[in-house]
Coordinates of C-alpha atoms in Angstrom, one line a residue:
X714 CA 56.7 8.3 30.2
X715 CA 53.7 8.2 32.5
X716 CA 51.7 6.5 29.7
X717 CA 54.3 3.8 29.2
X718 CA 54.4 3.2 33.0
X719 CA 50.6 2.9 33.1
X720 CA 50.6 0.4 30.3
X721 CA 53.4 -1.6 32.0
X722 CA 51.5 -1.6 35.2
X723 CA 48.3 -2.8 33.5
X724 CA 50.2 -5.6 31.8
X725 CA 51.8 -6.5 35.1
X726 CA 48.5 -6.7 37.0
X727 CA 46.8 -8.6 34.1
X728 CA 49.6 -11.2 34.2
X729 CA 48.6 -12.0 37.8
X730 CA 44.8 -11.6 37.8
X731 CA 43.9 -12.8 34.3
X732 CA 44.4 -16.5 35.1
X733 CA 41.9 -16.1 37.9
X734 CA 39.4 -14.4 35.6
X735 CA 39.8 -17.2 33.0
X736 CA 39.1 -19.8 35.8
X737 CA 36.0 -18.0 36.8
X738 CA 34.8 -17.9 33.2
X739 CA 35.6 -21.6 32.8
X740 CA 33.5 -22.3 35.9
X741 CA 30.6 -20.4 34.3
X742 CA 31.0 -22.3 31.0
X743 CA 31.2 -25.7 32.6
X744 CA 28.1 -25.0 34.7
X745 CA 26.3 -23.8 31.5
X746 CA 27.1 -27.0 29.5
X747 CA 26.2 -29.2 32.5
X748 CA 29.6 -30.6 33.2
X749 CA 29.5 -29.3 36.8
X750 CA 26.5 -28.4 38.9
X751 CA 25.5 -27.0 42.3
X752 CA 26.3 -30.3 44.0
X753 CA 29.9 -30.2 42.6
X754 CA 30.2 -26.6 43.8
X755 CA 29.0 -27.5 47.2
X756 CA 31.3 -30.5 47.6
X757 CA 34.3 -28.7 46.0
X758 CA 33.9 -25.7 48.4
X759 CA 33.9 -28.0 51.3
X760 CA 37.1 -29.7 50.0
X761 CA 38.7 -26.3 49.6
X762 CA 37.7 -25.0 53.0
X763 CA 38.5 -28.1 55.0
X764 CA 41.5 -29.5 53.3
X765 CA 43.2 -27.8 50.4
X766 CA 43.3 -24.2 51.7
X767 CA 44.5 -25.2 55.2
X768 CA 47.3 -27.2 53.4
X769 CA 48.2 -24.1 51.4
X770 CA 48.3 -21.8 54.4
X771 CA 50.3 -24.3 56.5
X772 CA 52.9 -24.8 53.7
X773 CA 53.2 -21.1 53.0
X774 CA 54.2 -20.5 56.6
X775 CA 56.6 -23.4 57.2
X776 CA 58.3 -22.9 53.9
X777 CA 59.0 -19.2 54.5
X778 CA 60.4 -18.9 58.0
X779 CA 60.7 -15.2 58.8
X780 CA 61.6 -12.8 61.6
X781 CA 58.2 -11.6 62.7
X782 CA 59.6 -8.9 65.0
X783 CA 61.2 -7.0 62.0
X784 CA 57.8 -6.5 60.3
X785 CA 55.8 -5.2 63.3
X786 CA 55.0 -1.9 61.6
X787 CA 53.7 -3.4 58.4
X788 CA 51.7 -6.1 60.3
X789 CA 50.4 -3.5 62.8
X790 CA 49.1 -1.3 60.0
X791 CA 47.5 -4.3 58.4
X792 CA 45.7 -5.2 61.6
X793 CA 44.6 -1.6 62.3
X794 CA 43.3 -1.1 58.8
X795 CA 41.5 -4.4 58.7
X796 CA 39.7 -3.7 62.0
X797 CA 38.7 -0.2 60.8
X798 CA 37.3 -1.7 57.6
X799 CA 35.5 -4.3 59.5
X800 CA 33.8 -1.7 61.8
X801 CA 32.9 0.6 59.0
X802 CA 31.4 -2.3 57.0
X803 CA 29.5 -3.6 60.0
X804 CA 28.0 -0.1 60.6
X805 CA 27.1 0.3 56.9
X806 CA 25.6 -3.2 56.7
X807 CA 23.5 -2.6 59.8
X808 CA 21.9 0.5 58.2
X809 CA 21.7 -0.2 54.5
X810 CA 21.7 -4.0 54.0
X811 CA 18.1 -5.0 54.7
X812 CA 18.4 -8.8 54.6
X813 CA 20.2 -9.7 57.9
X814 CA 21.6 -12.9 56.4
X815 CA 23.4 -10.9 53.7
X816 CA 25.2 -8.6 56.2
X817 CA 28.0 -11.0 57.1
X818 CA 28.7 -11.8 53.4
X819 CA 28.8 -8.0 52.6
X820 CA 31.2 -7.3 55.5
X821 CA 33.5 -10.2 54.7
X822 CA 33.7 -9.0 51.1
X823 CA 34.9 -5.6 52.2
X824 CA 37.7 -6.5 54.6
X825 CA 38.8 -10.0 53.4
X826 CA 41.4 -9.6 50.7
X827 CA 43.0 -12.4 48.6
X828 CA 46.4 -11.7 50.3
X829 CA 47.4 -15.3 50.6
X830 CA 47.3 -16.0 46.9
X831 CA 47.0 -12.8 44.7
X832 CA 48.7 -10.6 47.2
X833 CA 51.8 -12.8 47.6
X834 CA 52.1 -13.1 43.8
X835 CA 51.9 -9.3 43.4
X836 CA 54.5 -8.7 46.0
X837 CA 56.9 -11.4 44.6
X838 CA 56.6 -9.9 41.1
X839 CA 57.0 -6.4 42.3
X840 CA 59.9 -6.8 44.8
X841 CA 61.2 -10.3 44.4
X842 CA 62.3 -12.3 47.5
X843 CA 62.5 -9.1 49.7
X844 CA 58.8 -8.4 49.0
X845 CA 57.8 -12.0 49.5
X846 CA 59.5 -12.2 52.9
X847 CA 57.5 -9.2 54.2
X848 CA 54.3 -10.4 52.5
X849 CA 54.6 -13.8 54.0
X850 CA 54.7 -12.4 57.5
X851 CA 51.8 -10.1 56.7
X852 CA 49.8 -13.0 55.3
X853 CA 50.3 -15.3 58.2
X854 CA 49.0 -12.8 60.7
X855 CA 46.3 -11.0 58.6
X856 CA 44.9 -14.3 57.3
X857 CA 44.4 -15.4 60.9
X858 CA 42.6 -12.1 61.6
X859 CA 40.5 -12.4 58.4
X860 CA 39.2 -15.8 59.5
X861 CA 38.4 -14.7 63.1
X862 CA 36.5 -11.6 61.8
X863 CA 34.8 -13.6 59.1
X864 CA 33.5 -16.2 61.6
X865 CA 32.3 -13.4 63.9
X866 CA 30.4 -11.5 61.2
X867 CA 28.9 -14.5 59.5
X868 CA 27.9 -16.2 62.7
X869 CA 26.2 -13.0 63.8
X870 CA 24.3 -12.4 60.6
X871 CA 23.2 -16.1 60.3
X872 CA 22.3 -16.5 63.9
X873 CA 18.7 -17.8 64.4
X874 CA 16.4 -15.3 66.1
X875 CA 18.6 -12.4 65.2
X876 CA 20.6 -12.8 68.4
X877 CA 24.4 -13.0 68.6
X878 CA 25.4 -16.3 70.2
X879 CA 28.9 -15.8 71.5
X880 CA 29.3 -19.5 72.4
X881 CA 28.5 -20.4 68.9
X882 CA 31.0 -17.9 67.6
X883 CA 33.7 -19.3 69.9
X884 CA 32.9 -22.8 68.8
X885 CA 33.2 -21.8 65.1
X886 CA 36.6 -20.2 65.8
X887 CA 38.2 -23.1 67.6
X888 CA 37.1 -25.6 64.9
X889 CA 37.8 -23.4 61.9
X890 CA 40.3 -25.4 59.7
X891 CA 42.0 -22.2 58.4
X892 CA 42.6 -20.8 61.8
X893 CA 43.8 -24.2 63.1
X894 CA 46.2 -24.7 60.2
X895 CA 47.8 -21.2 60.7
X896 CA 48.2 -21.8 64.4
X897 CA 49.6 -25.3 63.8
X898 CA 52.1 -23.9 61.3
X899 CA 53.3 -21.1 63.6
X900 CA 53.8 -23.6 66.5
X901 CA 55.5 -26.0 64.1
X902 CA 58.0 -23.4 62.9
X903 CA 58.6 -22.0 66.4
X904 CA 59.5 -25.4 67.7
X905 CA 61.8 -26.1 64.7
X906 CA 60.1 -29.3 63.5
X907 CA 60.4 -30.5 60.0
X908 CA 58.2 -32.8 57.8
X909 CA 59.4 -35.7 55.6
X910 CA 59.6 -34.7 52.0
X911 CA 57.0 -37.2 51.1
X912 CA 54.4 -35.5 53.3
X913 CA 55.4 -32.1 52.0
X914 CA 55.0 -33.3 48.4
X915 CA 51.6 -34.7 49.2
X916 CA 50.6 -31.4 50.9
X917 CA 51.8 -29.5 47.8
X918 CA 49.4 -31.5 45.6
X919 CA 46.5 -30.5 47.9
X920 CA 47.6 -26.9 48.1
X921 CA 48.0 -26.6 44.3
X922 CA 44.3 -27.5 44.0
X923 CA 43.1 -24.6 46.1
X924 CA 42.8 -21.6 43.8
X925 CA 41.6 -23.4 40.6
X926 CA 39.0 -25.4 42.5
X927 CA 37.8 -22.5 44.5
X928 CA 37.4 -20.3 41.4
X929 CA 35.7 -23.0 39.4
X930 CA 33.1 -23.4 42.2
X931 CA 32.7 -19.7 42.5
X932 CA 32.4 -19.3 38.7
X933 CA 29.7 -22.0 38.6
X934 CA 27.7 -20.0 41.1
X935 CA 28.5 -16.6 39.6
X936 CA 25.4 -14.7 38.4
X937 CA 25.9 -11.1 37.2
X938 CA 22.9 -11.0 34.8
X939 CA 20.1 -10.9 37.4
X940 CA 20.6 -7.5 39.1
X941 CA 18.5 -8.4 42.2
X942 CA 19.0 -7.5 45.8
X943 CA 21.8 -9.9 46.1
X944 CA 23.7 -8.3 43.2
X945 CA 23.2 -4.8 44.7
X946 CA 24.8 -6.0 48.0
X947 CA 27.6 -7.6 46.0
X948 CA 28.3 -4.3 44.1
X949 CA 28.4 -2.3 47.4
X950 CA 30.7 -4.8 49.0
X951 CA 32.9 -4.8 45.8
X952 CA 33.3 -1.0 45.9
X953 CA 34.4 -1.3 49.5
X954 CA 36.9 -4.0 48.6
X955 CA 38.4 -2.4 45.5
X956 CA 38.3 1.3 46.3
X957 CA 37.9 1.9 50.0
X958 CA 40.2 -0.8 51.3
X959 CA 43.4 0.1 49.4
X960 CA 42.8 3.8 49.9
X961 CA 42.4 3.5 53.6
X962 CA 45.4 1.2 54.0
X963 CA 47.7 3.5 52.1
X964 CA 46.5 6.6 54.1
X965 CA 47.1 4.8 57.4
X966 CA 50.5 3.6 56.1
X967 CA 51.5 7.2 55.2
X968 CA 50.2 8.5 58.5
X969 CA 52.7 6.2 60.2
X970 CA 55.5 7.2 57.9
X971 CA 55.7 4.1 55.7
X972 CA 57.0 4.3 52.1
X973 CA 58.9 2.3 49.6
X974 CA 58.7 -1.5 49.8
X975 CA 56.8 -1.5 53.1
X976 CA 54.0 0.8 51.7
X977 CA 54.1 -1.1 48.4
X978 CA 53.4 -4.4 50.2
X979 CA 50.6 -2.8 52.2
X980 CA 49.0 -1.5 49.0
X981 CA 49.5 -4.6 46.9
X982 CA 48.1 -6.8 49.7
X983 CA 45.0 -4.6 50.1
X984 CA 44.4 -3.9 46.3
X985 CA 43.4 -7.5 45.7
X986 CA 40.0 -9.2 45.0
X987 CA 37.9 -10.7 47.7
X988 CA 39.5 -13.9 48.9
X989 CA 38.4 -17.1 47.1
X990 CA 38.0 -18.7 50.6
X991 CA 35.2 -16.2 51.4
X992 CA 32.9 -18.1 49.1
X993 CA 33.7 -21.5 50.6
X994 CA 33.2 -20.1 54.1
X995 CA 29.8 -18.5 53.3
X996 CA 28.6 -21.7 51.6
X997 CA 29.8 -24.0 54.4
X998 CA 28.1 -21.8 57.0
X999 CA 24.8 -21.7 55.2
X1000 CA 24.9 -18.1 53.9
X1001 CA 24.0 -16.8 50.5
X1002 CA 26.8 -18.3 48.4
X1003 CA 25.6 -16.5 45.2
X1004 CA 26.3 -13.1 46.7
X1005 CA 29.8 -14.2 47.8
X1006 CA 30.5 -15.6 44.3
X1007 CA 29.3 -12.3 42.7
X1008 CA 31.6 -10.3 45.0
X1009 CA 34.6 -12.5 44.0
X1010 CA 33.7 -12.1 40.3
X1011 CA 33.2 -8.3 40.4
X1012 CA 36.3 -7.7 42.5
X1013 CA 38.5 -10.1 40.4
X1014 CA 37.7 -8.0 37.3
X1015 CA 37.8 -4.6 39.0
X1016 CA 41.0 -5.2 41.0
X1017 CA 43.0 -5.9 37.8
X1018 CA 42.4 -2.2 36.8
X1019 CA 42.4 -0.8 40.3
X1020 CA 45.7 -2.2 41.3
X1021 CA 47.3 -1.0 38.1
X1022 CA 46.0 2.5 38.5
X1023 CA 47.1 2.5 42.1
X1024 CA 50.6 1.4 41.3
X1025 CA 51.0 4.3 38.7
X1026 CA 49.6 6.9 41.2
X1027 CA 51.9 5.7 44.0
X1028 CA 54.9 5.6 41.8
X1029 CA 54.2 9.1 40.5
X1030 CA 54.0 10.3 44.2
X1031 CA 57.3 8.5 44.9
X1032 CA 55.5 6.6 47.7
X1033 CA 56.6 3.1 46.5

């Protein structure tokens, strides 16, 4: 019985993550045959970061209006767990990541989950509309926190002279297109505005480009053969993302008494690969994009197995 449940969980996880793996492989192949190059990856990442991903986040919020007050416990645990992961990753990076410019990329890889795409898909498949409603609230708030923390850690690690420039961090926050799109969507829904269907359809076209384009660009920069310092940092970050993050989130959820669908959403949202947007942000801010791409590649493969094993364990414990 347990064996059949494990196989079913593996197939379920593969059905969600395998398309992403194939897109990464396609990016690697297209780079190898010369159909795309570093210039394409650079421009494509800018397009994702500045236009298509903001459109996706904006639409996901305005299309799924939800009572935010009813999900305070789930969102609160998500915020608490993310902040703990961020602090632990910062402390680890300060001590063990020698290249200061790699530290922000490492930290972001640990705490920044692909909740807005993979997480929503997992929750919808596992719990249907009920899971999607909870996950949408979670995504709206946590994605905002992800972007704030990502700008902070990347700005600190990439700051010239090794000094933290708080003015620069603030400037990056207020002009970050992902943060702006989320705030705009929350205000939009709060005031009860509606968009013409033509604009929504146009935004849908842009939003639908996000994941495939981001993964193609990441795949084109993926390099797992050369196990240099960058790859070592990527492996450390990936262990934090795939193993530490979901374990910590589940333990915090249980500590606060969550179980069933609420705990399931917490786990599924945290047991995801590093966000595809993390690559675009690192590249756009002048960090080591190869490390970010390696983290996405490693976690995309590993999360397929990690999430499946986690689902089996949690079901056996009757926690979800």
